[in-house]
mmCIF file of C-alpha atoms in Angstrom:
data_model
loop_
_atom_site.group_PDB
_atom_site.id
_atom_site.type_symbol
_atom_site.label_atom_id
_atom_site.label_comp_id
_atom_site.label_asym_id
_atom_site.label_seq_id
_atom_site.Cartn_x
_atom_site.Cartn_y
_atom_site.Cartn_z
ATOM 1 C CA MET E 13 -16.990 -38.662 29.646
ATOM 2 C CA ASN E 14 -18.609 -34.904 29.234
ATOM 3 C CA ASN E 15 -18.283 -32.186 27.577
ATOM 4 C CA LEU E 16 -17.351 -29.364 29.632
ATOM 5 C CA PRO E 17 -13.517 -27.877 28.189
ATOM 6 C CA ALA E 18 -10.372 -28.182 29.340
ATOM 7 C CA PHE E 19 -8.110 -26.444 30.528
ATOM 8 C CA SER E 20 -5.616 -25.286 28.972
ATOM 9 C CA ALA E 21 -2.621 -23.296 28.569
ATOM 10 C CA GLY E 22 -3.784 -20.511 26.778
ATOM 11 C CA ILE E 23 -6.788 -20.446 29.801
ATOM 12 C CA GLN E 24 -3.613 -19.846 31.954
ATOM 13 C CA THR E 25 -2.153 -16.928 30.305
ATOM 14 C CA LYS E 26 -6.162 -15.038 29.765
ATOM 15 C CA VAL E 27 -6.528 -16.137 33.359
ATOM 16 C CA ILE E 28 -2.849 -14.080 34.199
ATOM 17 C CA ASP E 29 -3.083 -11.231 32.162
ATOM 18 C CA ARG E 30 -6.718 -10.842 32.707
ATOM 19 C CA ILE E 31 -5.419 -10.221 37.198
ATOM 20 C CA ILE E 32 -2.087 -8.573 36.093
ATOM 21 C CA GLY E 33 -4.488 -6.471 34.121
ATOM 22 C CA LEU E 34 -6.757 -5.980 37.317
ATOM 23 C CA PHE E 35 -4.451 -5.390 39.357
ATOM 24 C CA TYR E 36 -3.362 -1.838 37.333
ATOM 25 C CA CYS E 37 -7.058 -0.420 36.672
ATOM 26 C CA LEU E 38 -6.545 -0.606 40.613
ATOM 27 C CA SER E 39 -3.159 0.711 40.737
ATOM 28 C CA VAL E 40 -5.255 3.503 38.764
ATOM 29 C CA TYR E 41 -7.809 3.485 40.928
ATOM 30 C CA LYS E 42 -6.123 3.400 43.883
ATOM 31 C CA LEU E 43 -3.668 6.481 42.871
ATOM 32 C CA LEU E 44 -6.455 8.697 41.272
ATOM 33 C CA THR E 45 -8.283 8.187 45.310
ATOM 34 C CA GLY E 46 -4.761 8.877 46.924
ATOM 35 C CA MET E 47 -4.347 5.233 47.555
ATOM 36 C CA TRP E 48 -0.761 4.482 47.365
ATOM 37 C CA LEU E 49 1.020 4.615 50.128
ATOM 38 C CA PHE E 50 3.530 7.764 49.823
ATOM 39 C CA GLN E 51 -0.110 9.365 49.093
ATOM 40 C CA LEU E 52 -1.238 8.644 52.507
ATOM 41 C CA GLN E 53 2.894 10.407 54.336
ATOM 42 C CA PRO E 54 1.821 8.143 57.305
ATOM 43 C CA PHE E 55 2.944 9.711 60.016
ATOM 44 C CA GLU E 56 1.826 6.629 62.976
ATOM 45 C CA PHE E 57 1.096 2.898 62.929
ATOM 46 C CA MET E 58 -1.301 1.678 65.044
ATOM 47 C CA ALA E 59 -1.044 -2.255 66.356
ATOM 48 C CA LYS E 60 -3.367 -4.835 65.501
ATOM 49 C CA LYS E 61 -4.333 -8.620 67.476
ATOM 50 C CA ASP E 62 -2.759 -9.776 64.210
ATOM 51 C CA VAL E 63 -0.275 -12.156 64.863
ATOM 52 C CA THR E 64 1.218 -11.698 61.336
ATOM 53 C CA GLY E 65 1.451 -7.821 62.267
ATOM 54 C CA TRP E 66 3.457 -8.383 65.751
ATOM 55 C CA TRP E 67 5.739 -11.018 63.702
ATOM 56 C CA PHE E 68 6.156 -8.380 60.596
ATOM 57 C CA MET E 69 6.854 -5.378 63.684
ATOM 58 C CA GLN E 70 9.580 -6.757 64.634
ATOM 59 C CA THR E 71 11.453 -5.827 61.249
ATOM 60 C CA GLY E 72 11.006 -2.015 62.350
ATOM 61 C CA LEU E 73 9.610 -1.255 58.653
ATOM 62 C CA HIS E 74 6.997 0.020 59.464
ATOM 63 C CA GLN E 75 8.504 2.034 61.929
ATOM 64 C CA TRP E 76 11.616 3.359 59.304
ATOM 65 C CA LEU E 77 8.165 3.988 57.102
ATOM 66 C CA LEU E 78 6.981 7.163 59.264
ATOM 67 C CA ASN E 79 6.869 10.129 57.769
ATOM 68 C CA ASN E 80 9.938 8.984 55.607
ATOM 69 C CA ARG E 81 8.258 9.998 51.389
ATOM 70 C CA ALA E 82 11.637 8.646 49.882
ATOM 71 C CA GLY E 83 10.698 5.127 51.654
ATOM 72 C CA THR E 84 7.131 5.157 50.763
ATOM 73 C CA ILE E 85 7.756 5.631 46.995
ATOM 74 C CA LEU E 86 10.655 2.827 47.371
ATOM 75 C CA MET E 87 7.802 0.335 49.366
ATOM 76 C CA ASP E 88 5.223 1.440 46.450
ATOM 77 C CA THR E 89 7.294 1.353 42.493
ATOM 78 C CA LEU E 90 8.163 -2.453 44.214
ATOM 79 C CA PHE E 91 4.747 -3.233 44.906
ATOM 80 C CA TYR E 92 3.168 -2.615 42.378
ATOM 81 C CA SER E 93 5.791 -3.220 39.861
ATOM 82 C CA PHE E 94 6.529 -6.311 41.090
ATOM 83 C CA PRO E 95 3.220 -7.621 38.469
ATOM 84 C CA PHE E 96 5.186 -5.952 35.727
ATOM 85 C CA VAL E 97 8.027 -8.211 36.185
ATOM 86 C CA TYR E 98 6.455 -11.069 36.873
ATOM 87 C CA TRP E 99 4.224 -10.829 33.614
ATOM 88 C CA LEU E 100 7.948 -11.038 31.343
ATOM 89 C CA PHE E 101 9.111 -13.205 32.729
ATOM 90 C CA TYR E 102 5.742 -15.642 31.702
ATOM 91 C CA ARG E 103 5.772 -14.427 28.819
ATOM 92 C CA TRP E 104 9.924 -14.954 27.684
ATOM 93 C CA LYS E 105 12.003 -16.804 30.597
ATOM 94 C CA ARG E 106 8.830 -18.988 32.128
ATOM 95 C CA ALA E 107 11.739 -21.073 34.400
ATOM 96 C CA CYS E 108 11.912 -19.026 36.347
ATOM 97 C CA VAL E 109 8.619 -17.796 36.803
ATOM 98 C CA ALA E 110 8.100 -19.028 40.457
ATOM 99 C CA LEU E 111 11.563 -17.489 41.996
ATOM 100 C CA VAL E 112 9.842 -14.400 40.438
ATOM 101 C CA ALA E 113 6.518 -15.313 42.215
ATOM 102 C CA VAL E 114 8.604 -15.717 45.659
ATOM 103 C CA GLY E 115 10.318 -12.126 45.211
ATOM 104 C CA TRP E 116 6.726 -10.804 44.921
ATOM 105 C CA LEU E 117 4.848 -12.977 47.634
ATOM 106 C CA VAL E 118 8.146 -11.157 50.486
ATOM 107 C CA VAL E 119 6.764 -7.718 48.667
ATOM 108 C CA ASN E 120 3.860 -7.767 48.746
ATOM 109 C CA TRP E 121 3.871 -9.483 52.283
ATOM 110 C CA LEU E 122 5.514 -6.583 53.390
ATOM 111 C CA TYR E 123 4.004 -3.734 51.438
ATOM 112 C CA ILE E 124 0.641 -4.582 52.580
ATOM 113 C CA GLN E 125 1.248 -5.696 56.904
ATOM 114 C CA ALA E 126 2.820 -2.444 56.327
ATOM 115 C CA TYR E 127 -0.131 -1.029 54.292
ATOM 116 C CA VAL E 128 -2.911 -1.911 57.088
ATOM 117 C CA LEU E 129 -1.023 -0.925 60.035
ATOM 118 C CA PHE E 130 -1.034 3.024 58.624
ATOM 119 C CA PRO E 131 -4.678 3.544 57.657
ATOM 120 C CA THR E 132 -7.807 2.356 58.549
ATOM 121 C CA ASN E 133 -7.711 -0.204 56.403
ATOM 122 C CA SER E 134 -8.212 -4.090 56.786
ATOM 123 C CA ILE E 135 -5.499 -6.916 55.546
ATOM 124 C CA GLU E 136 -8.707 -8.742 54.757
ATOM 125 C CA GLY E 137 -9.156 -5.972 51.657
ATOM 126 C CA HIS E 138 -5.230 -6.843 50.487
ATOM 127 C CA ILE E 139 -5.557 -11.069 50.824
ATOM 128 C CA ALA E 140 -6.289 -11.381 46.577
ATOM 129 C CA TRP E 141 -2.332 -10.096 46.167
ATOM 130 C CA LEU E 142 -1.210 -13.044 49.412
ATOM 131 C CA PHE E 143 -2.270 -15.819 47.810
ATOM 132 C CA LEU E 144 -2.313 -14.224 43.654
ATOM 133 C CA PRO E 145 1.612 -15.051 43.525
ATOM 134 C CA VAL E 146 1.187 -18.468 45.652
ATOM 135 C CA LEU E 147 -1.435 -19.231 42.440
ATOM 136 C CA PHE E 148 1.432 -17.127 39.994
ATOM 137 C CA ALA E 149 4.649 -19.754 41.020
ATOM 138 C CA PHE E 150 2.954 -22.657 39.407
ATOM 139 C CA GLY E 151 2.588 -20.892 36.175
ATOM 140 C CA ASN E 152 5.169 -22.649 34.538
ATOM 141 C CA HIS E 153 3.991 -25.833 35.371
ATOM 142 C CA LEU E 154 0.396 -26.291 34.661
ATOM 143 C CA GLU E 155 -1.422 -29.146 36.323
ATOM 144 C CA ARG E 156 -0.761 -27.910 39.982
ATOM 145 C CA PHE E 157 -1.749 -23.991 38.110
ATOM 146 C CA TYR E 158 -4.919 -25.500 37.949
ATOM 147 C CA TYR E 159 -5.346 -26.855 41.253
ATOM 148 C CA VAL E 160 -3.860 -24.231 43.372
ATOM 149 C CA MET E 161 -6.478 -22.241 41.387
ATOM 150 C CA HIS E 162 -9.262 -24.325 42.429
ATOM 151 C CA ALA E 163 -7.436 -24.152 46.217
ATOM 152 C CA ILE E 164 -8.384 -20.874 46.179
ATOM 153 C CA ARG E 165 -11.611 -20.647 44.502
ATOM 154 C CA TYR E 166 -12.834 -23.055 48.226
ATOM 155 C CA TYR E 167 -10.739 -20.002 49.885
ATOM 156 C CA PHE E 168 -12.115 -17.744 48.657
ATOM 157 C CA LEU E 169 -16.432 -19.542 48.686
ATOM 158 C CA PHE E 170 -15.443 -19.731 52.647
ATOM 159 C CA PHE E 171 -14.078 -16.350 53.331
ATOM 160 C CA PHE E 172 -17.192 -15.479 51.690
ATOM 161 C CA ALA E 173 -20.127 -17.698 52.894
ATOM 162 C CA THR E 174 -18.340 -17.447 56.467
ATOM 163 C CA ALA E 175 -19.087 -13.764 56.564
ATOM 164 C CA ALA E 176 -22.625 -14.686 56.156
ATOM 165 C CA ILE E 177 -22.132 -17.407 59.481
ATOM 166 C CA TRP E 178 -20.772 -14.441 61.397
ATOM 167 C CA LYS E 179 -23.290 -12.492 61.265
ATOM 168 C CA ILE E 180 -26.124 -15.118 62.439
ATOM 169 C CA ARG E 181 -23.996 -16.180 65.093
ATOM 170 C CA GLN E 182 -23.253 -12.284 66.155
ATOM 171 C CA GLY E 183 -26.794 -12.248 66.434
ATOM 172 C CA GLY E 184 -26.603 -8.960 63.664
ATOM 173 C CA LEU E 185 -29.685 -10.777 61.429
ATOM 174 C CA PHE E 186 -31.594 -10.492 65.121
ATOM 175 C CA ASN E 187 -32.390 -7.316 65.348
ATOM 176 C CA VAL E 188 -33.944 -4.686 63.602
ATOM 177 C CA GLU E 189 -31.788 -1.303 64.793
ATOM 178 C CA GLN E 190 -28.292 -3.488 64.406
ATOM 179 C CA MET E 191 -27.884 -2.012 60.242
ATOM 180 C CA SER E 192 -28.498 1.708 61.393
ATOM 181 C CA ALA E 193 -26.148 1.143 64.240
ATOM 182 C CA ILE E 194 -23.056 -0.274 62.301
ATOM 183 C CA LEU E 195 -23.995 2.934 59.781
ATOM 184 C CA LEU E 196 -23.430 5.482 63.107
ATOM 185 C CA SER E 197 -20.429 4.195 64.255
ATOM 186 C CA GLN E 198 -19.001 3.573 60.458
ATOM 187 C CA HIS E 199 -19.601 7.323 58.757
ATOM 188 C CA LYS E 200 -19.530 8.761 61.877
ATOM 189 C CA VAL E 201 -17.165 11.089 60.790
ATOM 190 C CA PHE E 202 -18.531 12.014 57.837
ATOM 191 C CA LEU E 203 -21.754 12.834 59.617
ATOM 192 C CA VAL E 204 -19.973 15.674 62.045
ATOM 193 C CA GLY E 205 -17.240 16.256 58.848
ATOM 194 C CA TRP E 206 -19.538 16.721 55.928
ATOM 195 C CA PRO E 207 -22.999 17.050 57.935
ATOM 196 C CA GLU E 208 -24.975 19.328 54.133
ATOM 197 C CA HIS E 209 -23.441 16.610 52.108
ATOM 198 C CA TRP E 210 -26.620 14.900 50.432
ATOM 199 C CA PHE E 211 -25.346 11.192 51.652
ATOM 200 C CA THR E 212 -25.316 11.992 54.791
ATOM 201 C CA GLY E 213 -28.750 12.827 54.343
ATOM 202 C CA LEU E 214 -28.804 9.563 52.801
ATOM 203 C CA VAL E 215 -27.138 7.958 56.126
ATOM 204 C CA TYR E 216 -29.749 9.565 58.507
ATOM 205 C CA TYR E 217 -32.252 8.581 56.550
ATOM 206 C CA LEU E 218 -31.382 4.008 56.989
ATOM 207 C CA VAL E 219 -30.843 4.857 60.234
ATOM 208 C CA GLU E 220 -34.204 6.628 60.348
ATOM 209 C CA HIS E 221 -36.039 3.495 59.031
ATOM 210 C CA LYS E 222 -34.819 0.651 60.408
ATOM 211 C CA TRP E 223 -36.868 -1.083 58.260
ATOM 212 C CA LEU E 224 -34.853 -0.476 55.636
ATOM 213 C CA SER E 225 -31.368 -1.036 55.898
ATOM 214 C CA PHE E 226 -31.980 -3.370 58.210
ATOM 215 C CA SER E 227 -33.143 -5.015 54.845
ATOM 216 C CA LEU E 228 -29.766 -4.950 53.485
ATOM 217 C CA TYR E 229 -28.760 -6.015 56.225
ATOM 218 C CA LEU E 230 -30.813 -9.210 55.725
ATOM 219 C CA SER E 231 -30.199 -9.121 52.279
ATOM 220 C CA ALA E 232 -26.104 -8.276 52.117
ATOM 221 C CA THR E 233 -26.610 -11.795 54.363
ATOM 222 C CA LEU E 234 -28.948 -13.886 51.954
ATOM 223 C CA LEU E 235 -26.356 -12.911 49.635
ATOM 224 C CA GLU E 236 -23.405 -13.924 51.711
ATOM 225 C CA LEU E 237 -24.930 -17.554 52.018
ATOM 226 C CA THR E 238 -25.715 -18.025 48.323
ATOM 227 C CA PHE E 239 -22.072 -18.871 48.024
ATOM 228 C CA ILE E 240 -22.324 -21.552 49.918
ATOM 229 C CA THR E 241 -23.443 -23.341 46.910
ATOM 230 C CA GLY E 242 -20.110 -23.292 45.257
ATOM 231 C CA PHE E 243 -18.677 -25.421 47.786
ATOM 232 C CA PHE E 244 -20.672 -28.185 45.946
ATOM 233 C CA TYR E 245 -22.048 -27.340 42.151
ATOM 234 C CA LYS E 246 -19.604 -24.230 39.179
ATOM 235 C CA LYS E 247 -21.841 -24.611 37.006
ATOM 236 C CA TYR E 248 -23.637 -21.544 39.445
ATOM 237 C CA ASP E 249 -20.257 -19.704 39.916
ATOM 238 C CA ARG E 250 -20.847 -17.211 37.285
ATOM 239 C CA ILE E 251 -24.020 -16.083 39.015
ATOM 240 C CA LEU E 252 -22.223 -15.588 42.289
ATOM 241 C CA PHE E 253 -18.831 -14.242 40.389
ATOM 242 C CA GLY E 254 -22.363 -11.452 39.080
ATOM 243 C CA LEU E 255 -23.738 -10.992 42.847
ATOM 244 C CA PHE E 256 -19.850 -10.729 44.370
ATOM 245 C CA VAL E 257 -19.584 -7.403 41.932
ATOM 246 C CA LEU E 258 -23.181 -6.523 43.056
ATOM 247 C CA PHE E 259 -22.176 -6.493 46.363
ATOM 248 C CA LEU E 260 -18.676 -4.683 45.673
ATOM 249 C CA LEU E 261 -20.843 -2.036 44.262
ATOM 250 C CA PHE E 262 -23.272 -1.527 47.435
ATOM 251 C CA ASP E 263 -20.686 -2.132 50.011
ATOM 252 C CA PHE E 264 -18.622 1.234 48.198
ATOM 253 C CA ILE E 265 -21.938 3.318 48.006
ATOM 254 C CA VAL E 266 -23.746 2.504 51.335
ATOM 255 C CA MET E 267 -20.919 1.335 53.588
ATOM 256 C CA ARG E 268 -17.976 3.769 51.864
ATOM 257 C CA ILE E 269 -15.717 0.149 52.301
ATOM 258 C CA PRO E 270 -13.240 -0.427 48.374
ATOM 259 C CA TYR E 271 -13.214 -3.425 49.046
ATOM 260 C CA PHE E 272 -12.313 -3.737 44.691
ATOM 261 C CA GLU E 273 -8.951 -5.596 45.249
ATOM 262 C CA VAL E 274 -10.948 -9.057 46.589
ATOM 263 C CA LEU E 275 -12.064 -9.553 43.228
ATOM 264 C CA PRO E 276 -9.445 -10.865 41.086
ATOM 265 C CA ILE E 277 -9.579 -13.768 43.422
ATOM 266 C CA ALA E 278 -13.101 -13.669 42.624
ATOM 267 C CA THR E 279 -11.984 -13.846 38.783
ATOM 268 C CA ILE E 280 -11.192 -17.292 39.152
ATOM 269 C CA LEU E 281 -15.201 -18.162 39.315
ATOM 270 C CA LEU E 282 -15.320 -17.133 35.303
ATOM 271 C CA VAL E 283 -12.373 -20.603 35.063
ATOM 272 C CA SER E 284 -13.597 -22.077 37.824
ATOM 273 C CA GLY E 285 -15.470 -25.012 35.062
ATOM 274 C CA TYR E 286 -12.926 -25.597 32.596
ATOM 275 C CA LYS E 287 -11.781 -29.431 33.867
ATOM 276 C CA TRP E 288 -8.132 -31.570 34.510
ATOM 277 C CA GLN E 289 -7.494 -32.859 30.902
ATOM 278 C CA GLU E 290 -7.688 -36.367 33.582
ATOM 279 C CA GLU E 291 -11.481 -35.363 34.357
ATOM 280 C CA VAL E 292 -12.867 -34.767 30.464
#
């Protein structure tokens, strides 16, 4: 016997409320920064090396959305309303949540596949909205919800830790000029378009001081590697969550990459210490 608390229906509700609340906070941020699909006003698309993306393109939905404001508004409405619909069913008609979650997953998959074809975006930044409807499908079955939640936790750890392993395999960790080159490639449009901006000065400063920029690259890699500890211990999960938030902030400030939509999955780290009743 140990003293770890048991996972309960109350904790499950807290997890669902927190994630849906985060979804709507992020939706407001995206609306204010012009990142809803109707605000992007897609007029062209770019095929990517993604098998699921190729399957999606067979539907022709991405072509239908080109220069189609009504279509993009419809997709935004479906995408941003489904979490609230799920929440209503979870509160008052819980027996139907699995069916609602399946519909939510289908809408999310279509929306995200379309979304990442139009702007300069990647599907990795939207994985939370593909995994979480799967988790929420078990909102009426506490034990399955618990174990699926932990499966997603392991995927998140794998997703983050392998990013560091990829950097090592690519040799970037052994090249002092790696980060300087990444900064120039990532911000080339900004550097040309806004040469007098303070951020342009910051980028050039980091590029010229190779060891400083490389120290950022090395720190990010080491931070990602620390997530390997999550495969062996759960007691450090709250620390890992804090490190992840720190990583997101620096990634946004230095690289201008808004990976905030991965945050809902990371919140699972905050409740991973709870045990299933039979394990307590």
